[in-house]
Every structure is written in C-alpha cells, then in structure tokens.
C-alpha cells in the first residue's frame, strides 16, 4: 500500500492514536495498515538507547555508545566538517542500534551562563549555533536517520521549564532565538524538530502557529515532522492544528480521544488531522525503508578516535605565559585533581551516555614522555574541605617543576532540570589552588566545565587549557595538547565574563514568576559586552595556539571578503578566522558587531593561504517590526575580520543599499536599547520594544494544570504541602550526594498536566483536574473526581483498545 492508500483506509480512531507515542520512545504501529513503529533516542552527543523498558529518566541503563564531547565543547572547534563527521558517526551508531530519530542537536541560545543545560547547547551566537547544528544534521541524516534539532524555541531556562512563558519581542525572537534553527532547517535540511516545553508569548511552543506554521513551515520551507518534547503537549488538538505531528512520549489514549472529540466538536478540522497523519506517515515509511538493510555494528575504536580528535580540536587554550606549554620532554610534573582520576566528561540528564569506554588521565599518562613525580586527588568531588588531601597535594606540588591541576565544575553544578545559582567552581578546589600557588609557581590548569565559570583565580596559573566536557577520549586529547603532540585551535563559543553581575540577563534571569521577560533584547553575550563596553575576562571567539597567525590583504567585494592568513610560527596549527559586521551610523539600534561568517584554516609552519568568507542572506539583515520582514538598513558597513570578537586584525567597508525607509523604532523612546545599556530596561521602553503592554506573569494562588509541582509549596491542602516538603528534601539529599537526580528534578519542574501526558494512559486529564481540586483544598470533591475519573478513563481506554483490535482483525 502506498501512503495515500494507507491514509484512505485509516479510521479516525487510528489516525488520532497514530499522532501520539506508544511508549517512552516509539510511535504506534498498525499491522493491518502496514505501519511499523519507529524509535526515537537521545541524545545530542551519543546514543542513549535503553536496553530494557524505556523510562525517560534513564533508570534502565542504555546500550554502550560513543560519548562524544558535548555541543558546548564541539562548538569551540568552529569546524563544520568536524560537526558533520561527529553527526555521521552518531547517525551510524543510531542506525546500528535501531534508532530512527536522534533527538538532537540542542541549539538553544545561551542567554545566561546560569542555564543548567548550556553544556548541551552550542553558543551564545545564533550564527555559530546554526552552522554547527546544520553540520551535525547533515552528518546524522546522511546515514538515513532523522536528526531532531531542539528545543524549538526560546527554551533558554531550565527552572520551571515546562511551565514558563518567554516574553520576547519579534525582532529578538527572529534574530537571536530562531536564526540558528533557520540555518539547521535551511542548510542542514532537518527532517524533524522538537517543540519546546515553554510558552512563547503566551502560547505553548507546541501550539504556536506563528512558530510552527508561519515561520517553520511557511517561511523556512520545513517539510519534516514536529515532535513534542517529552511531556510538552498541553492541548494536543491545538498542537495538531498548529502543525505538530507527534505527541511524545506516552499519553495513552487520552490524547487520542481529545483529538477525536476536537474533530467532532469542530474545534479543529479533519484536514488538520490528515495533514499531520500524512507528514508523520511519510517519516515512518521513509525511516523504515532507510533502515531495511541496516548494519548492526559500528567501529567502536574508530569512533573513539573521532571523539579524541573532536576533543583536541575543540579545546581552548586561554592562557600560556612564557610558553610554559607545550610541556618539554621529560618535564617533571605532579598530577593533581580528582578529575584526573575520574574525569568529568559529559553532562547530566537525558543526554547521559553509557560510553563504550572512558579514558582517565592517570591511566594514559604513561604514554607520554614526562617524569611524573606523583598523582593525587587533592580535593573531594562533592565540595567538602579535606585538609589531609590538600596537604598531600601541596607536598607533591613542592617536589615537581610543573603542576598539572585538573579541576572545574562537579556533577551537581550543572544539569538538565536545574539552573545554576552562581558561576563559581566549588570552594574546596579554590582553597587547594591557593595553597598549590604557594608551593609551586608553575601551575597549569586543565578545566572541565560545560558552561561558563567565573575565574577570579586565573592569575594563579601560568597556563589554562579549557577542555569543557570532552567526551570519553578526553584524557588522551588533553595529554596530546599539553605535551604538544597536538596544537590547540579551539575558540570560545561563549564569553567568559569576570562576574555573573556583568551578564546582560542578570536582572531578568531566571524569572521569579510565570513570565520570563527578555528585556535585554538582542544584546546577548558579546553583542552586549561589545556594545555596552563591559570588560570580560576571555572574549567570545578567543583562543590561543602554540603558533601565531598573521592576517593581510583584506579585499571586500559585494559578495564577501577575501584575505590572506599566514602561519608565522614554527609548528602546524589552525586558526578560526571570524567575520564581524558593524554599521556605525545605524538608525535602527543594533549590537556594535555581530558574527556573520567564519572559516577554520589549517596551516603548516610558514604556510599562507587565501581565505574567502562569502556573505549570505544574514550578513546585513535585521528584522523590521514595522514592515514585518527582514530588511537591510542602507549605509557604510564595516567588515571586521579577526581572531576573536575583541581582536580585529583587518577592517574593510562596504556601501550597502537599504531596502526600506520605514524605521521601526523611535530613538528618543529607547535610549537603553540604543546605547546597549540594557541591564535595567524600564517598562516603558520594554513596551515600546514589544509593541504592546507587558503581560502580567502574576500567579493567582490557585494551582492549575500548567503550574509546576514545585508550586505545591503554595497549596491549600496540608497533604500537598507535605508532599512538597518530601520532594524538596529528596532533591536536597541528592544535591548533597553530589549527583543530580533527574527524576526528582523532572518531577519538581513538571506541571500537573504532565501526569496525564507521561503515564501511558494510567492518568487522564479528568483525573489531573481532580488532583488539582484536591491540592487546592477541596479534598473530598477532588478525591471523588480522581476516583470516578480513574474508572471512566480505564473504561474509555478499554473501549478504544477494543476498537483498534477489531480493526486489526478485520
Ligand atoms: C528533554 C529532551 C529529551 C527528552 C527525551 C526531555 O526532558 O528536554 O531534550 O530529548 O526529554 O529524553
């Protein structure tokens, strides 16, 4: 049967059931129609296919897979070929394990360094994030597996992520939060997209016609499937109407009934359902066909080597006084730090990979030409001070010429499901560092951290190598770099600020109530620091090498820039050439400079090469809220070519014609936006930016289906407040143990409605409303509703299942 014949044969019951998941990871199959089920799996930097029953939160271990460096790490390579190679390996492993859709990459913008999930995202810059996401997508999809870029859109906060409304003006939305997805769709040809948990301007992302229809499908020409994040469906019928194809994971048949009723009542049309069925069916049939002759093995060693190369090319050398690095042969070193024994090489949450193997510094050290005077942990992982451990480390440091100190953020500091409260590394590591500094002046630091950290201690180090979260082969990659077997070539894909208070969203993040106000507008990351003149420690795009590069001969024409880059040092290396665009006399406010192109060039010692960075449709555009279109402001643009956002080596100019005379803003009404001093934008200006009054995010006090479980704190029912206390204690305990417990974090931030969306049909929305009555103080009424809802739900489920079975036997 072909697609059309299948659709013709499908009853409304089957269509409705098809549009939501069968279990944690699979879609429903219908044998009579020849529709098989397809398998989705996390995650962005390794396959997390659970061997036994799927449970979302990873209670069952997943099959061994290569753990590549996380997105935050690989973004520092600025190498789209590397991104594609990693994508290809991910696609190959997915295929081998029978996975049809890989849930990644994640490319939400790092609006604040506090977002607990930044380790899984590429950058603070949408252009870089988009290019990297497109490269992963090309690689993954080249293997016949769909890539599913996520989380669409404006999901830059973990706190109450499922019950939060992002209030963001259209220009900021388009320029900052959507451009990366646009590139992933247009250049990566992503065939799936994951809609995010949050609301965007008052409408859930999964029901947001503006996002899913106007922009994704109509403007960008997306022809794939939209899958909800796990539990992100609010009103399934409205989701379907807006263009969302598949509700995941397993709402049972309650969502299907909701859909049928919506068609019957005229809330949505039959055509709405048919359009989604056709789209999803196309994906299921294509993916099944792609997997027909799949190879069930992959070369674990080759992938481990690729993980090592990826880690090498993504490491950022932040500092190297007196060229202390690379280490000389036979250098007498002490190896200190718990991370040298137990590496911190990946993040926590749904992306957690069960690696095929994991290297440790202490195990690989012997392969390098060094005199190792000793290795010791020096500090405890969970942050507790330990004077005896410190003393042992300090004594060891005193006996070496150089100390290699392995340190950074511990597991509990960053995770899916939580936002950080500060940007500090654990104090016990700092205490040790201060003492090591007294014992030995030659400290070399190797950092592991998935997100930006404050480094008020950086002066203790002669050299600092930032490895981020570098995957299962990170130890040999680190040693290759330290010893000079490889040369660092990574550049920061996010700014390293001096202190949290300097960050643009400092006063707006995370939101205290339901709404998160994106008052800082387009001034995210370096766009803000560069415009407002806020000094940072290490700027966006920065990274040192063991060699040096000279830039010359910039030529600008109307299609791009050309220049020559020469390796002026004595060893092979790679340079990331970055193109920033400015319009000094702009009438429409804009960041002082914005990244619009880059190229990584690999050069032998003494070699020079011509580099071309072409312009594209994004080079000069801005979103004009008056004309409701991308426009170009006419004027003399500066094309700045540099080695980082703060190290511009060559500048050229180009006269560009404007596309409209209609200017969207009034200079005199928006002084903070024009100056870039957006840390405290008054209401009046934010309203001018939004074009409407600031919506109220106030919360009434009555708990609703979309309020998060952590709001049980406010519940009228004593029993519910007790449940809150219990859960909070459990969360605290897991934090003290030093390992984030995703189960608890997930439940903590989950809205009540998710009980019906993630329990395989055991709980219906009716029952959820009963539970809400109960927690809001109407104990008996609520309990009655829950009990009657339970029986109604199981009767309805049975009837529906019977109907599907009858059809099956027809
Ligand atoms: C995460 C997604 C992930 C999904 C499935 C959600 O909680 O936000 O990124 O793909 O779970 O594990």
XYZ file of N, CA and C in Angstrom, residues 19-20 162 195-199 202-209 212 228-229 231-248 251 254-263 265 267-268 272 276 705-706 751 753-754 756-757 765 769:
186
model
N -1.017 9.751 16.170
C -0.339 11.036 16.412
C 0.196 11.197 17.831
N 0.176 10.123 18.615
C 0.890 10.199 19.901
C 1.624 8.884 20.148
N 8.815 23.668 32.045
C 7.576 23.200 31.427
C 6.399 24.113 31.753
N 9.501 20.503 19.501
C 8.921 21.723 20.078
C 9.221 21.730 21.575
N 9.463 22.927 22.101
C 9.935 23.026 23.483
C 8.773 23.017 24.478
N 9.124 22.941 25.745
C 8.138 22.873 26.822
C 7.393 24.194 27.048
N 8.128 25.272 26.892
C 7.639 26.572 27.361
C 6.621 27.212 26.424
N 6.002 28.266 26.944
C 5.172 29.111 26.081
C 6.055 30.184 25.460
N 2.882 33.694 25.391
C 1.536 33.315 25.842
C 0.970 32.069 25.185
N 1.657 31.467 24.238
C 1.141 30.246 23.617
C 2.217 29.177 23.676
N 1.840 27.983 24.105
C 2.828 26.896 24.162
C 3.495 26.714 22.805
N 4.794 26.501 22.839
C 5.557 26.353 21.593
C 4.908 25.313 20.694
N 4.405 24.256 21.306
C 3.835 23.177 20.510
C 2.473 23.523 19.900
N 1.885 24.625 20.351
C 0.587 25.038 19.790
C 0.727 26.363 19.069
N 1.954 26.798 18.929
C 2.203 28.151 18.463
C 2.228 28.209 16.937
N 1.116 28.669 16.363
C 1.007 28.695 14.896
C 2.048 29.603 14.286
N 5.262 27.413 14.437
C 5.266 26.153 13.693
C 4.771 26.301 12.262
N 6.819 16.723 19.939
C 6.831 17.497 21.183
C 8.007 17.045 22.037
N 8.533 17.943 22.838
C 9.450 17.479 23.867
C 8.648 16.542 24.781
N 6.482 15.259 27.138
C 5.525 15.831 28.076
C 5.207 17.286 27.766
N 5.593 17.767 26.589
C 5.409 19.189 26.288
C 4.053 19.504 25.664
N 3.252 18.482 25.419
C 1.953 18.760 24.824
C 1.015 19.293 25.905
N 0.336 20.367 25.589
C -0.625 20.949 26.516
C -2.015 20.586 26.027
N -2.393 21.131 24.868
C -3.666 20.809 24.238
C -3.305 20.144 22.913
N -3.455 18.834 22.875
C -2.998 18.066 21.715
C -3.680 18.549 20.434
N -4.992 18.828 20.534
C -5.742 19.245 19.337
C -5.178 20.559 18.788
N -4.904 21.485 19.683
C -4.352 22.768 19.217
C -2.957 22.564 18.639
N -2.226 21.607 19.211
C -0.903 21.280 18.672
C -1.020 20.789 17.238
N -1.927 19.853 17.031
C -2.117 19.291 15.686
C -2.529 20.395 14.713
N -3.423 21.234 15.168
C -3.875 22.326 14.302
C -2.722 23.268 13.929
N -1.801 23.429 14.869
C -0.680 24.350 14.624
C 0.429 23.709 13.794
N 0.328 22.383 13.568
C 1.354 21.746 12.737
C 2.301 20.849 13.497
N 1.912 20.421 14.698
C 2.751 19.494 15.460
C 2.280 18.065 15.160
N 3.202 17.197 14.796
C 2.812 15.890 14.281
C 2.700 14.796 15.326
N 3.630 14.805 16.287
C 3.709 13.649 17.170
C 3.835 14.088 18.618
N 2.841 13.686 19.442
C 2.951 13.962 20.872
C 3.722 12.825 21.530
N 4.781 13.167 22.242
C 5.577 12.159 22.950
C 5.603 12.508 24.427
N 1.026 9.341 26.180
C -0.149 9.830 26.913
C -1.277 8.804 26.990
N -5.770 8.878 25.989
C -6.493 10.082 26.414
C -6.318 11.200 25.386
N -5.078 11.378 24.922
C -4.812 12.430 23.935
C -5.512 12.132 22.620
N -5.549 10.844 22.264
C -6.213 10.474 21.009
C -7.708 10.789 21.103
N -8.282 10.497 22.271
C -9.712 10.807 22.458
C -9.948 12.312 22.380
N -9.013 13.030 22.966
C -9.102 14.503 22.955
C -9.123 15.003 21.500
N -8.312 14.368 20.691
C -8.217 14.759 19.282
C -9.519 14.439 18.540
N -10.052 13.258 18.801
C -11.286 12.875 18.111
C -12.429 13.797 18.510
N -12.484 14.072 19.810
C -13.557 14.974 20.266
C -13.406 16.342 19.629
N -12.158 16.801 19.488
C -11.927 18.126 18.893
C -12.394 18.160 17.447
N -12.233 17.043 16.730
C -12.712 16.991 15.336
C -14.234 16.981 15.343
N -16.290 18.095 17.564
C -16.908 19.350 18.015
C -16.586 20.509 17.080
N -13.683 21.922 16.826
C -12.576 22.743 17.353
C -11.410 22.742 16.358
N -11.157 21.590 15.782
C -10.185 21.514 14.685
C -10.836 20.714 13.562
N -6.951 19.136 9.370
C -5.815 19.375 10.280
C -5.178 18.043 10.662
N -1.318 16.169 9.356
C -0.281 15.658 10.272
C -0.054 14.161 10.077
N -3.545 23.328 35.963
C -2.910 22.195 35.267
C -1.523 22.543 34.756
N -1.299 23.824 34.500
C 0.003 24.207 33.959
C 0.965 24.754 34.994
N 4.667 20.347 35.194
C 3.315 20.798 35.519
C 2.384 19.613 35.750
N -0.312 18.811 34.408
C -0.881 18.169 33.223
C -0.007 17.024 32.725
N 1.311 17.120 33.018
C 2.225 16.087 32.514
C 1.929 14.713 33.101
N -0.813 13.337 33.046
C -1.653 12.657 32.069
C -0.908 12.403 30.771
N 0.201 13.107 30.596
C 0.882 13.021 29.314
C 2.001 12.001 29.308
N -6.699 13.489 31.891
C -6.780 14.909 32.257
C -7.883 15.146 33.289
N -7.499 17.093 36.890
C -8.317 18.169 37.448
C -8.795 17.821 38.861
